Amino acid sequence: MMWRNWTIVSEFVLVSFSALSTELQALLFLLFLIIYLVTLMGNVLIILVTTVDSALQSPMYFFLRNLSFLEIGFNLVIVPKMLGTLIIQDTAISFLGCATQMYFFFFFGAAECCLLATMAYDRFVAICDPLRYPVIMGRKSCAQLAAASWFSGFPVATVQTTWIFSFPFCGPNKVNHFFCDSPPVIALVCADTSLFELEALTATVLFILFPFLLILGSYVRILSTIFRMPSAEGKRKAFSTCSSHLLVVSLFYSTAILTYFRPRSNTSPENKKLLSLSYTVVTPMLNPIIYSLRNSEVKAALKRIIHRTLGLQKL
């Protein structure tokens, strides 16, 4: 509660894309609105399909359902406010609103990193130890792994957000971003933040780089196992079960690592905004598309649901 005694700033202003012309901002609004609606519909569809269809009750689809919930939450935290800044120039965000947005950004981001690592572990067990897969990845184990992934977001979000907003803000209040991310907000602090930046780097390594290394290790073992398979058909089936996840991981981590591990001097605010758009707006839209178009079981389940729905309507 120390910030109440120090803070002069009562609200922040999101610079967002204000440097662009009004016409270009209107075009961006339409583009991001379409992406937002596609993201919501696609992830809701994945949740419904993997919940309703009896053929999609394996651990892989259980974790995919959790990923879709995360993507919806991630999008709801960032995109509606960004759309407001584009269409009605609603750039102001309250002190509490900024803290809340940052908290849930950290929460969903950390949880997604851990969940992607959990999904890689699921594929590792399925391909490298298939005989023990039903025992290792039982219903209870899957629930515990999913709960641990979700819970991982709480400590990083609580520590990071509480620490940042305990600093004094007594100068400019313009956040040079389209949401309250920590680097542009920390830039407005009028105090020494070196200790926080060290802690933030440690948290970033733990919740971004460490899960990424676990995923990388899992796929090294998976690919090694696939290449040792005698039949070409077996190799194809094994690779198809993890190719979608591997593509999603590549999209998410490539932009996240470029954003948070590049030296500040090499990244302009505008470039960082573009990189942030990749993993906050574009990737959540692509995930359900990748998992539905590249997965024959999901496509078959969608066809079954459509046929059942049309059949009921005819009756």
PDB file of C-alpha atoms in Angstrom:
ATOM      1  CA  MET A   1       0.000   0.000   0.000  1.00  0.00           C
ATOM      2  CA  MET A   2       3.093   2.260   0.024  1.00  0.00           C
ATOM      3  CA  TRP A   3       2.347   3.530  -3.489  1.00  0.00           C
ATOM      4  CA  ARG A   4      -0.701   5.411  -2.186  1.00  0.00           C
ATOM      5  CA  ASN A   5       1.596   7.757  -0.290  1.00  0.00           C
ATOM      6  CA  TRP A   6       3.982   8.266  -3.225  1.00  0.00           C
ATOM      7  CA  THR A   7       1.987   8.119  -6.426  1.00  0.00           C
ATOM      8  CA  ILE A   8       1.042  11.372  -8.089  1.00  0.00           C
ATOM      9  CA  VAL A   9      -0.123   9.627 -11.274  1.00  0.00           C
ATOM     10  CA  SER A  10      -3.761   8.546 -10.939  1.00  0.00           C
ATOM     11  CA  GLU A  11      -4.113   7.138 -14.443  1.00  0.00           C
ATOM     12  CA  PHE A  12      -1.989   6.138 -17.416  1.00  0.00           C
ATOM     13  CA  VAL A  13      -2.321   6.929 -21.105  1.00  0.00           C
ATOM     14  CA  LEU A  14      -1.721   4.110 -23.575  1.00  0.00           C
ATOM     15  CA  VAL A  15       0.151   5.530 -26.558  1.00  0.00           C
ATOM     16  CA  SER A  16      -0.888   2.462 -28.572  1.00  0.00           C
ATOM     17  CA  PHE A  17      -0.904   3.313 -32.311  1.00  0.00           C
ATOM     18  CA  SER A  18      -1.625   7.042 -31.945  1.00  0.00           C
ATOM     19  CA  ALA A  19       1.276   7.925 -34.253  1.00  0.00           C
ATOM     20  CA  LEU A  20      -0.680   6.455 -37.170  1.00  0.00           C
ATOM     21  CA  SER A  21      -3.280   8.357 -39.171  1.00  0.00           C
ATOM     22  CA  THR A  22      -6.955   8.136 -38.215  1.00  0.00           C
ATOM     23  CA  GLU A  23      -7.751   6.196 -41.404  1.00  0.00           C
ATOM     24  CA  LEU A  24      -5.021   3.646 -40.737  1.00  0.00           C
ATOM     25  CA  GLN A  25      -6.152   3.242 -37.135  1.00  0.00           C
ATOM     26  CA  ALA A  26      -9.688   2.552 -38.399  1.00  0.00           C
ATOM     27  CA  LEU A  27      -8.326  -0.146 -40.729  1.00  0.00           C
ATOM     28  CA  LEU A  28      -6.351  -1.665 -37.853  1.00  0.00           C
ATOM     29  CA  PHE A  29      -9.504  -1.646 -35.729  1.00  0.00           C
ATOM     30  CA  LEU A  30     -11.400  -3.658 -38.365  1.00  0.00           C
ATOM     31  CA  LEU A  31      -8.483  -6.070 -38.780  1.00  0.00           C
ATOM     32  CA  PHE A  32      -8.019  -6.638 -35.041  1.00  0.00           C
ATOM     33  CA  LEU A  33     -11.782  -6.908 -34.487  1.00  0.00           C
ATOM     34  CA  ILE A  34     -12.009  -9.683 -37.094  1.00  0.00           C
ATOM     35  CA  ILE A  35      -8.991 -11.453 -35.565  1.00  0.00           C
ATOM     36  CA  TYR A  36     -10.541 -11.081 -32.094  1.00  0.00           C
ATOM     37  CA  LEU A  37     -13.884 -12.576 -33.160  1.00  0.00           C
ATOM     38  CA  VAL A  38     -12.176 -15.416 -35.041  1.00  0.00           C
ATOM     39  CA  THR A  39     -10.038 -16.108 -31.954  1.00  0.00           C
ATOM     40  CA  LEU A  40     -13.053 -16.277 -29.635  1.00  0.00           C
ATOM     41  CA  MET A  41     -15.140 -18.407 -32.000  1.00  0.00           C
ATOM     42  CA  GLY A  42     -12.250 -20.734 -32.854  1.00  0.00           C
ATOM     43  CA  ASN A  43     -11.256 -21.388 -29.248  1.00  0.00           C
ATOM     44  CA  VAL A  44     -14.856 -21.763 -28.085  1.00  0.00           C
ATOM     45  CA  LEU A  45     -15.368 -24.262 -30.910  1.00  0.00           C
ATOM     46  CA  ILE A  46     -12.304 -26.242 -29.818  1.00  0.00           C
ATOM     47  CA  ILE A  47     -13.630 -26.309 -26.236  1.00  0.00           C
ATOM     48  CA  LEU A  48     -17.069 -27.491 -27.349  1.00  0.00           C
ATOM     49  CA  VAL A  49     -15.765 -30.138 -29.754  1.00  0.00           C
ATOM     50  CA  THR A  50     -13.253 -31.627 -27.302  1.00  0.00           C
ATOM     51  CA  THR A  51     -15.898 -31.630 -24.564  1.00  0.00           C
ATOM     52  CA  VAL A  52     -18.824 -33.087 -26.510  1.00  0.00           C
ATOM     53  CA  ASP A  53     -17.208 -35.642 -28.833  1.00  0.00           C
ATOM     54  CA  SER A  54     -16.476 -38.968 -27.136  1.00  0.00           C
ATOM     55  CA  ALA A  55     -13.539 -39.675 -29.456  1.00  0.00           C
ATOM     56  CA  LEU A  56     -11.671 -36.613 -28.178  1.00  0.00           C
ATOM     57  CA  GLN A  57     -11.438 -37.494 -24.501  1.00  0.00           C
ATOM     58  CA  SER A  58      -7.729 -38.322 -24.461  1.00  0.00           C
ATOM     59  CA  PRO A  59      -5.192 -36.298 -22.406  1.00  0.00           C
ATOM     60  CA  MET A  60      -3.987 -34.477 -25.530  1.00  0.00           C
ATOM     61  CA  TYR A  61      -7.410 -32.936 -26.107  1.00  0.00           C
ATOM     62  CA  PHE A  62      -7.914 -32.284 -22.396  1.00  0.00           C
ATOM     63  CA  PHE A  63      -4.796 -30.100 -22.444  1.00  0.00           C
ATOM     64  CA  LEU A  64      -5.859 -28.526 -25.752  1.00  0.00           C
ATOM     65  CA  ARG A  65      -9.151 -27.533 -24.107  1.00  0.00           C
ATOM     66  CA  ASN A  66      -7.214 -25.878 -21.281  1.00  0.00           C
ATOM     67  CA  LEU A  67      -5.041 -24.062 -23.821  1.00  0.00           C
ATOM     68  CA  SER A  68      -8.143 -22.661 -25.512  1.00  0.00           C
ATOM     69  CA  PHE A  69      -9.453 -21.368 -22.172  1.00  0.00           C
ATOM     70  CA  LEU A  70      -6.094 -19.662 -21.615  1.00  0.00           C
ATOM     71  CA  GLU A  71      -6.097 -18.105 -25.070  1.00  0.00           C
ATOM     72  CA  ILE A  72      -9.586 -16.681 -24.536  1.00  0.00           C
ATOM     73  CA  GLY A  73      -8.534 -15.157 -21.220  1.00  0.00           C
ATOM     74  CA  PHE A  74      -5.301 -13.810 -22.711  1.00  0.00           C
ATOM     75  CA  ASN A  75      -7.252 -12.113 -25.504  1.00  0.00           C
ATOM     76  CA  LEU A  76      -9.933 -10.655 -23.216  1.00  0.00           C
ATOM     77  CA  VAL A  77      -7.276  -8.988 -21.075  1.00  0.00           C
ATOM     78  CA  ILE A  78      -5.629  -7.105 -23.933  1.00  0.00           C
ATOM     79  CA  VAL A  79      -7.675  -6.814 -27.127  1.00  0.00           C
ATOM     80  CA  PRO A  80     -10.914  -5.030 -26.023  1.00  0.00           C
ATOM     81  CA  LYS A  81      -8.945  -2.105 -24.548  1.00  0.00           C
ATOM     82  CA  MET A  82      -6.724  -1.991 -27.633  1.00  0.00           C
ATOM     83  CA  LEU A  83      -9.808  -1.809 -29.869  1.00  0.00           C
ATOM     84  CA  GLY A  84     -11.098   1.074 -27.745  1.00  0.00           C
ATOM     85  CA  THR A  85      -7.877   3.018 -28.208  1.00  0.00           C
ATOM     86  CA  LEU A  86      -8.162   2.587 -31.980  1.00  0.00           C
ATOM     87  CA  ILE A  87     -11.804   3.390 -32.629  1.00  0.00           C
ATOM     88  CA  ILE A  88     -12.823   5.920 -29.958  1.00  0.00           C
ATOM     89  CA  GLN A  89      -9.339   7.005 -28.826  1.00  0.00           C
ATOM     90  CA  ASP A  90     -10.078   5.746 -25.296  1.00  0.00           C
ATOM     91  CA  THR A  91      -6.409   5.782 -24.333  1.00  0.00           C
ATOM     92  CA  ALA A  92      -6.776   6.484 -20.612  1.00  0.00           C
ATOM     93  CA  ILE A  93      -6.545   3.578 -18.190  1.00  0.00           C
ATOM     94  CA  SER A  94      -6.843   3.939 -14.432  1.00  0.00           C
ATOM     95  CA  PHE A  95      -4.010   3.055 -12.073  1.00  0.00           C
ATOM     96  CA  LEU A  96      -5.976   0.039 -10.817  1.00  0.00           C
ATOM     97  CA  GLY A  97      -7.019  -0.884 -14.359  1.00  0.00           C
ATOM     98  CA  CYS A  98      -3.411  -0.884 -15.522  1.00  0.00           C
ATOM     99  CA  ALA A  99      -2.368  -3.045 -12.557  1.00  0.00           C
ATOM    100  CA  THR A 100      -5.238  -5.468 -13.219  1.00  0.00           C
ATOM    101  CA  GLN A 101      -4.403  -5.763 -16.911  1.00  0.00           C
ATOM    102  CA  MET A 102      -0.731  -6.400 -16.129  1.00  0.00           C
ATOM    103  CA  TYR A 103      -1.613  -8.960 -13.453  1.00  0.00           C
ATOM    104  CA  PHE A 104      -3.720 -11.081 -15.771  1.00  0.00           C
ATOM    105  CA  PHE A 105      -1.242 -10.675 -18.624  1.00  0.00           C
ATOM    106  CA  PHE A 106       1.447 -12.184 -16.378  1.00  0.00           C
ATOM    107  CA  PHE A 107      -0.965 -14.808 -15.088  1.00  0.00           C
ATOM    108  CA  PHE A 108      -2.141 -16.112 -18.464  1.00  0.00           C
ATOM    109  CA  GLY A 109       1.316 -15.757 -20.029  1.00  0.00           C
ATOM    110  CA  ALA A 110       3.099 -17.806 -17.344  1.00  0.00           C
ATOM    111  CA  ALA A 111       0.304 -20.383 -17.260  1.00  0.00           C
ATOM    112  CA  GLU A 112       0.456 -20.802 -21.038  1.00  0.00           C
ATOM    113  CA  CYS A 113       4.230 -21.356 -20.988  1.00  0.00           C
ATOM    114  CA  CYS A 114       3.828 -24.112 -18.393  1.00  0.00           C
ATOM    115  CA  LEU A 115       0.828 -25.651 -20.161  1.00  0.00           C
ATOM    116  CA  LEU A 116       2.738 -25.841 -23.458  1.00  0.00           C
ATOM    117  CA  ALA A 117       5.522 -27.666 -21.582  1.00  0.00           C
ATOM    118  CA  THR A 118       2.920 -30.026 -20.091  1.00  0.00           C
ATOM    119  CA  MET A 119       1.536 -30.755 -23.555  1.00  0.00           C
ATOM    120  CA  ALA A 120       5.062 -31.533 -24.775  1.00  0.00           C
ATOM    121  CA  TYR A 121       5.484 -33.957 -21.865  1.00  0.00           C
ATOM    122  CA  ASP A 122       2.187 -35.628 -22.824  1.00  0.00           C
ATOM    123  CA  ARG A 123       3.434 -36.163 -26.387  1.00  0.00           C
ATOM    124  CA  PHE A 124       6.794 -37.391 -25.048  1.00  0.00           C
ATOM    125  CA  VAL A 125       5.133 -40.098 -22.944  1.00  0.00           C
ATOM    126  CA  ALA A 126       2.713 -41.056 -25.739  1.00  0.00           C
ATOM    127  CA  ILE A 127       5.497 -41.595 -28.293  1.00  0.00           C
ATOM    128  CA  CYS A 128       8.486 -42.638 -26.191  1.00  0.00           C
ATOM    129  CA  ASP A 129       6.697 -44.786 -23.590  1.00  0.00           C
ATOM    130  CA  PRO A 130       3.352 -45.799 -25.189  1.00  0.00           C
ATOM    131  CA  LEU A 131       2.825 -48.950 -23.088  1.00  0.00           C
ATOM    132  CA  ARG A 132       2.813 -46.980 -19.846  1.00  0.00           C
ATOM    133  CA  TYR A 133       1.007 -43.951 -21.287  1.00  0.00           C
ATOM    134  CA  PRO A 134      -2.469 -44.840 -19.869  1.00  0.00           C
ATOM    135  CA  VAL A 135      -0.950 -45.244 -16.398  1.00  0.00           C
ATOM    136  CA  ILE A 136       1.317 -42.182 -16.409  1.00  0.00           C
ATOM    137  CA  MET A 137      -1.247 -39.878 -18.023  1.00  0.00           C
ATOM    138  CA  GLY A 138      -4.317 -41.015 -16.135  1.00  0.00           C
ATOM    139  CA  ARG A 139      -7.235 -38.700 -15.445  1.00  0.00           C
ATOM    140  CA  LYS A 140      -5.942 -37.690 -12.010  1.00  0.00           C
ATOM    141  CA  SER A 141      -2.416 -37.019 -13.300  1.00  0.00           C
ATOM    142  CA  CYS A 142      -3.743 -34.884 -16.154  1.00  0.00           C
ATOM    143  CA  ALA A 143      -5.900 -32.843 -13.778  1.00  0.00           C
ATOM    144  CA  GLN A 144      -2.913 -32.276 -11.476  1.00  0.00           C
ATOM    145  CA  LEU A 145      -0.654 -31.216 -14.364  1.00  0.00           C
ATOM    146  CA  ALA A 146      -3.282 -28.821 -15.716  1.00  0.00           C
ATOM    147  CA  ALA A 147      -3.907 -27.362 -12.238  1.00  0.00           C
ATOM    148  CA  ALA A 148      -0.157 -26.894 -11.705  1.00  0.00           C
ATOM    149  CA  SER A 149       0.096 -25.084 -15.057  1.00  0.00           C
ATOM    150  CA  TRP A 150      -2.747 -22.733 -14.140  1.00  0.00           C
ATOM    151  CA  PHE A 151      -1.419 -22.166 -10.615  1.00  0.00           C
ATOM    152  CA  SER A 152       2.043 -21.266 -11.923  1.00  0.00           C
ATOM    153  CA  GLY A 153       0.596 -17.985 -13.127  1.00  0.00           C
ATOM    154  CA  PHE A 154      -0.357 -16.802  -9.627  1.00  0.00           C
ATOM    155  CA  PRO A 155       3.079 -16.331  -8.001  1.00  0.00           C
ATOM    156  CA  VAL A 156       4.695 -14.576 -10.963  1.00  0.00           C
ATOM    157  CA  ALA A 157       1.655 -12.328 -11.511  1.00  0.00           C
ATOM    158  CA  THR A 158       1.319 -11.466  -7.818  1.00  0.00           C
ATOM    159  CA  VAL A 159       5.002 -10.752  -7.181  1.00  0.00           C
ATOM    160  CA  GLN A 160       5.644  -8.848 -10.411  1.00  0.00           C
ATOM    161  CA  THR A 161       2.518  -6.685 -10.327  1.00  0.00           C
ATOM    162  CA  THR A 162       2.666  -5.902  -6.611  1.00  0.00           C
ATOM    163  CA  TRP A 163       6.323  -4.949  -6.842  1.00  0.00           C
ATOM    164  CA  ILE A 164       5.900  -2.738  -9.923  1.00  0.00           C
ATOM    165  CA  PHE A 165       2.947  -0.815  -8.506  1.00  0.00           C
ATOM    166  CA  SER A 166       4.640  -0.305  -5.148  1.00  0.00           C
ATOM    167  CA  PHE A 167       7.108   2.026  -6.915  1.00  0.00           C
ATOM    168  CA  PRO A 168       6.442   5.774  -7.013  1.00  0.00           C
ATOM    169  CA  PHE A 169       5.054   7.210 -10.263  1.00  0.00           C
ATOM    170  CA  CYS A 170       5.571  10.953 -10.080  1.00  0.00           C
ATOM    171  CA  GLY A 171       6.321  12.036 -13.621  1.00  0.00           C
ATOM    172  CA  PRO A 172       5.003  11.288 -17.133  1.00  0.00           C
ATOM    173  CA  ASN A 173       2.133   8.823 -17.415  1.00  0.00           C
ATOM    174  CA  LYS A 174       2.257   7.830 -21.103  1.00  0.00           C
ATOM    175  CA  VAL A 175       2.777   4.068 -21.553  1.00  0.00           C
ATOM    176  CA  ASN A 176       4.396   3.573 -24.957  1.00  0.00           C
ATOM    177  CA  HIS A 177       2.496   0.374 -25.726  1.00  0.00           C
ATOM    178  CA  PHE A 178      -1.025  -0.848 -26.503  1.00  0.00           C
ATOM    179  CA  PHE A 179      -1.347  -2.517 -23.079  1.00  0.00           C
ATOM    180  CA  CYS A 180       0.250  -2.280 -19.637  1.00  0.00           C
ATOM    181  CA  ASP A 181       3.322  -4.439 -20.128  1.00  0.00           C
ATOM    182  CA  SER A 182       6.031  -4.201 -17.472  1.00  0.00           C
ATOM    183  CA  PRO A 183       8.959  -2.630 -19.441  1.00  0.00           C
ATOM    184  CA  PRO A 184       7.077   0.498 -20.631  1.00  0.00           C
ATOM    185  CA  VAL A 185       5.429   0.925 -17.211  1.00  0.00           C
ATOM    186  CA  ILE A 186       8.733   0.495 -15.355  1.00  0.00           C
ATOM    187  CA  ALA A 187      10.183   3.209 -17.604  1.00  0.00           C
ATOM    188  CA  LEU A 188       7.798   5.664 -15.883  1.00  0.00           C
ATOM    189  CA  VAL A 189       8.988   4.867 -12.349  1.00  0.00           C
ATOM    190  CA  CYS A 190      10.940   7.605 -10.586  1.00  0.00           C
ATOM    191  CA  ALA A 191      13.048   5.306  -8.371  1.00  0.00           C
ATOM    192  CA  ASP A 192      15.834   2.758  -8.646  1.00  0.00           C
ATOM    193  CA  THR A 193      14.375  -0.383 -10.273  1.00  0.00           C
ATOM    194  CA  SER A 194      17.598  -2.389 -10.689  1.00  0.00           C
ATOM    195  CA  LEU A 195      16.635  -4.991  -8.067  1.00  0.00           C
ATOM    196  CA  PHE A 196      13.213  -5.461  -9.640  1.00  0.00           C
ATOM    197  CA  GLU A 197      14.745  -5.829 -13.108  1.00  0.00           C
ATOM    198  CA  LEU A 198      17.022  -8.574 -11.769  1.00  0.00           C
ATOM    199  CA  GLU A 199      14.013 -10.355 -10.271  1.00  0.00           C
ATOM    200  CA  ALA A 200      12.045  -9.849 -13.499  1.00  0.00           C
ATOM    201  CA  LEU A 201      14.873 -11.413 -15.521  1.00  0.00           C
ATOM    202  CA  THR A 202      14.940 -14.384 -13.123  1.00  0.00           C
ATOM    203  CA  ALA A 203      11.157 -14.813 -13.425  1.00  0.00           C
ATOM    204  CA  THR A 204      11.376 -14.571 -17.213  1.00  0.00           C
ATOM    205  CA  VAL A 205      14.017 -17.305 -17.303  1.00  0.00           C
ATOM    206  CA  LEU A 206      11.956 -19.517 -14.994  1.00  0.00           C
ATOM    207  CA  PHE A 207       8.597 -19.073 -16.707  1.00  0.00           C
ATOM    208  CA  ILE A 208       9.634 -18.625 -20.350  1.00  0.00           C
ATOM    209  CA  LEU A 209      13.080 -20.082 -20.923  1.00  0.00           C
ATOM    210  CA  PHE A 210      12.902 -23.064 -18.535  1.00  0.00           C
ATOM    211  CA  PRO A 211       9.586 -24.405 -19.957  1.00  0.00           C
ATOM    212  CA  PHE A 212      11.017 -23.832 -23.444  1.00  0.00           C
ATOM    213  CA  LEU A 213      14.082 -25.943 -22.580  1.00  0.00           C
ATOM    214  CA  LEU A 214      11.775 -28.683 -21.241  1.00  0.00           C
ATOM    215  CA  ILE A 215       9.822 -28.591 -24.517  1.00  0.00           C
ATOM    216  CA  LEU A 216      13.050 -28.666 -26.515  1.00  0.00           C
ATOM    217  CA  GLY A 217      14.353 -31.643 -24.527  1.00  0.00           C
ATOM    218  CA  SER A 218      11.058 -33.497 -24.964  1.00  0.00           C
ATOM    219  CA  TYR A 219      11.089 -33.017 -28.721  1.00  0.00           C
ATOM    220  CA  VAL A 220      14.713 -34.095 -29.031  1.00  0.00           C
ATOM    221  CA  ARG A 221      13.703 -37.405 -27.420  1.00  0.00           C
ATOM    222  CA  ILE A 222      10.497 -37.579 -29.472  1.00  0.00           C
ATOM    223  CA  LEU A 223      12.299 -37.049 -32.795  1.00  0.00           C
ATOM    224  CA  SER A 224      14.978 -39.551 -31.796  1.00  0.00           C
ATOM    225  CA  THR A 225      12.265 -42.148 -31.106  1.00  0.00           C
ATOM    226  CA  ILE A 226      10.410 -41.366 -34.350  1.00  0.00           C
ATOM    227  CA  PHE A 227      13.541 -41.758 -36.488  1.00  0.00           C
ATOM    228  CA  ARG A 228      14.163 -45.186 -34.945  1.00  0.00           C
ATOM    229  CA  MET A 229      10.698 -46.457 -35.898  1.00  0.00           C
ATOM    230  CA  PRO A 230      10.895 -49.168 -38.590  1.00  0.00           C
ATOM    231  CA  SER A 231       7.778 -48.286 -40.589  1.00  0.00           C
ATOM    232  CA  ALA A 232       7.222 -45.093 -42.562  1.00  0.00           C
ATOM    233  CA  GLU A 233       3.524 -45.143 -41.629  1.00  0.00           C
ATOM    234  CA  GLY A 234       4.409 -45.328 -37.937  1.00  0.00           C
ATOM    235  CA  LYS A 235       6.737 -42.356 -38.312  1.00  0.00           C
ATOM    236  CA  ARG A 236       4.059 -40.362 -40.115  1.00  0.00           C
ATOM    237  CA  LYS A 237       1.404 -41.058 -37.470  1.00  0.00           C
ATOM    238  CA  ALA A 238       3.774 -40.310 -34.595  1.00  0.00           C
ATOM    239  CA  PHE A 239       4.904 -37.028 -36.108  1.00  0.00           C
ATOM    240  CA  SER A 240       1.340 -35.955 -36.970  1.00  0.00           C
ATOM    241  CA  THR A 241       0.321 -36.245 -33.296  1.00  0.00           C
ATOM    242  CA  CYS A 242       2.839 -33.594 -32.237  1.00  0.00           C
ATOM    243  CA  SER A 243       3.300 -31.411 -35.334  1.00  0.00           C
ATOM    244  CA  SER A 244       0.446 -29.038 -34.420  1.00  0.00           C
ATOM    245  CA  HIS A 245       1.791 -28.503 -30.909  1.00  0.00           C
ATOM    246  CA  LEU A 246       5.305 -27.997 -32.244  1.00  0.00           C
ATOM    247  CA  LEU A 247       4.058 -25.318 -34.649  1.00  0.00           C
ATOM    248  CA  VAL A 248       2.129 -23.514 -31.887  1.00  0.00           C
ATOM    249  CA  VAL A 249       5.168 -23.601 -29.593  1.00  0.00           C
ATOM    250  CA  SER A 250       7.386 -22.219 -32.371  1.00  0.00           C
ATOM    251  CA  LEU A 251       5.022 -19.305 -33.012  1.00  0.00           C
ATOM    252  CA  PHE A 252       4.561 -18.449 -29.339  1.00  0.00           C
ATOM    253  CA  TYR A 253       8.133 -18.775 -28.123  1.00  0.00           C
ATOM    254  CA  SER A 254       9.893 -17.225 -31.108  1.00  0.00           C
ATOM    255  CA  THR A 255       8.094 -13.904 -30.600  1.00  0.00           C
ATOM    256  CA  ALA A 256       8.154 -14.066 -26.776  1.00  0.00           C
ATOM    257  CA  ILE A 257      11.913 -14.715 -26.675  1.00  0.00           C
ATOM    258  CA  LEU A 258      12.580 -11.977 -29.250  1.00  0.00           C
ATOM    259  CA  THR A 259      10.506  -9.575 -27.154  1.00  0.00           C
ATOM    260  CA  TYR A 260      11.894 -10.250 -23.684  1.00  0.00           C
ATOM    261  CA  PHE A 261      15.457 -11.486 -24.292  1.00  0.00           C
ATOM    262  CA  ARG A 262      16.733  -8.949 -26.813  1.00  0.00           C
ATOM    263  CA  PRO A 263      18.837  -6.043 -25.495  1.00  0.00           C
ATOM    264  CA  ARG A 264      16.816  -2.855 -25.083  1.00  0.00           C
ATOM    265  CA  SER A 265      19.136  -0.942 -27.384  1.00  0.00           C
ATOM    266  CA  ASN A 266      18.307  -3.324 -30.241  1.00  0.00           C
ATOM    267  CA  THR A 267      14.528  -3.050 -29.941  1.00  0.00           C
ATOM    268  CA  SER A 268      12.576   0.117 -30.668  1.00  0.00           C
ATOM    269  CA  PRO A 269       9.152   0.596 -29.016  1.00  0.00           C
ATOM    270  CA  GLU A 270       7.455   0.219 -32.401  1.00  0.00           C
ATOM    271  CA  ASN A 271       9.226  -3.071 -33.136  1.00  0.00           C
ATOM    272  CA  LYS A 272       8.280  -4.347 -29.697  1.00  0.00           C
ATOM    273  CA  LYS A 273       4.642  -3.492 -30.357  1.00  0.00           C
ATOM    274  CA  LEU A 274       4.741  -5.543 -33.566  1.00  0.00           C
ATOM    275  CA  LEU A 275       6.362  -8.492 -31.759  1.00  0.00           C
ATOM    276  CA  SER A 276       3.813  -8.222 -28.955  1.00  0.00           C
ATOM    277  CA  LEU A 277       0.970  -8.304 -31.476  1.00  0.00           C
ATOM    278  CA  SER A 278       2.284 -11.652 -32.683  1.00  0.00           C
ATOM    279  CA  TYR A 279       1.868 -13.509 -29.397  1.00  0.00           C
ATOM    280  CA  THR A 280      -1.015 -11.513 -27.884  1.00  0.00           C
ATOM    281  CA  VAL A 281      -3.295 -11.211 -30.931  1.00  0.00           C
ATOM    282  CA  VAL A 282      -2.192 -13.374 -33.860  1.00  0.00           C
ATOM    283  CA  THR A 283      -1.034 -16.587 -32.149  1.00  0.00           C
ATOM    284  CA  PRO A 284      -4.267 -17.067 -30.111  1.00  0.00           C
ATOM    285  CA  MET A 285      -6.173 -16.884 -33.413  1.00  0.00           C
ATOM    286  CA  LEU A 286      -3.875 -19.337 -35.183  1.00  0.00           C
ATOM    287  CA  ASN A 287      -3.908 -21.989 -32.436  1.00  0.00           C
ATOM    288  CA  PRO A 288      -7.460 -23.321 -33.060  1.00  0.00           C
ATOM    289  CA  ILE A 289      -6.898 -23.066 -36.829  1.00  0.00           C
ATOM    290  CA  ILE A 290      -3.683 -25.085 -36.595  1.00  0.00           C
ATOM    291  CA  TYR A 291      -5.205 -27.722 -34.338  1.00  0.00           C
ATOM    292  CA  SER A 292      -8.353 -28.085 -36.447  1.00  0.00           C
ATOM    293  CA  LEU A 293      -6.865 -27.980 -39.961  1.00  0.00           C
ATOM    294  CA  ARG A 294      -3.829 -30.164 -39.172  1.00  0.00           C
ATOM    295  CA  ASN A 295      -5.657 -32.681 -36.994  1.00  0.00           C
ATOM    296  CA  SER A 296      -7.772 -35.343 -38.691  1.00  0.00           C
ATOM    297  CA  GLU A 297      -9.493 -36.356 -35.426  1.00  0.00           C
ATOM    298  CA  VAL A 298     -10.669 -32.788 -34.745  1.00  0.00           C
ATOM    299  CA  LYS A 299     -11.900 -32.423 -38.342  1.00  0.00           C
ATOM    300  CA  ALA A 300     -13.752 -35.732 -38.106  1.00  0.00           C
ATOM    301  CA  ALA A 301     -15.326 -34.670 -34.795  1.00  0.00           C
ATOM    302  CA  LEU A 302     -16.452 -31.365 -36.325  1.00  0.00           C
ATOM    303  CA  LYS A 303     -18.100 -33.252 -39.198  1.00  0.00           C
ATOM    304  CA  ARG A 304     -19.895 -35.566 -36.768  1.00  0.00           C
ATOM    305  CA  ILE A 305     -21.199 -32.634 -34.728  1.00  0.00           C
ATOM    306  CA  ILE A 306     -22.363 -30.800 -37.860  1.00  0.00           C
ATOM    307  CA  HIS A 307     -24.123 -33.911 -39.171  1.00  0.00           C
ATOM    308  CA  ARG A 308     -25.829 -34.504 -35.819  1.00  0.00           C
ATOM    309  CA  THR A 309     -26.894 -30.865 -35.622  1.00  0.00           C
ATOM    310  CA  LEU A 310     -28.287 -30.868 -39.173  1.00  0.00           C
ATOM    311  CA  GLY A 311     -30.017 -34.181 -38.507  1.00  0.00           C
ATOM    312  CA  LEU A 312     -31.768 -32.776 -35.437  1.00  0.00           C
ATOM    313  CA  GLN A 313     -32.840 -29.679 -37.353  1.00  0.00           C
ATOM    314  CA  LYS A 314     -34.405 -31.814 -40.092  1.00  0.00           C
ATOM    315  CA  LEU A 315     -36.378 -33.716 -37.483  1.00  0.00           C
TER     316      LEU A 315
END
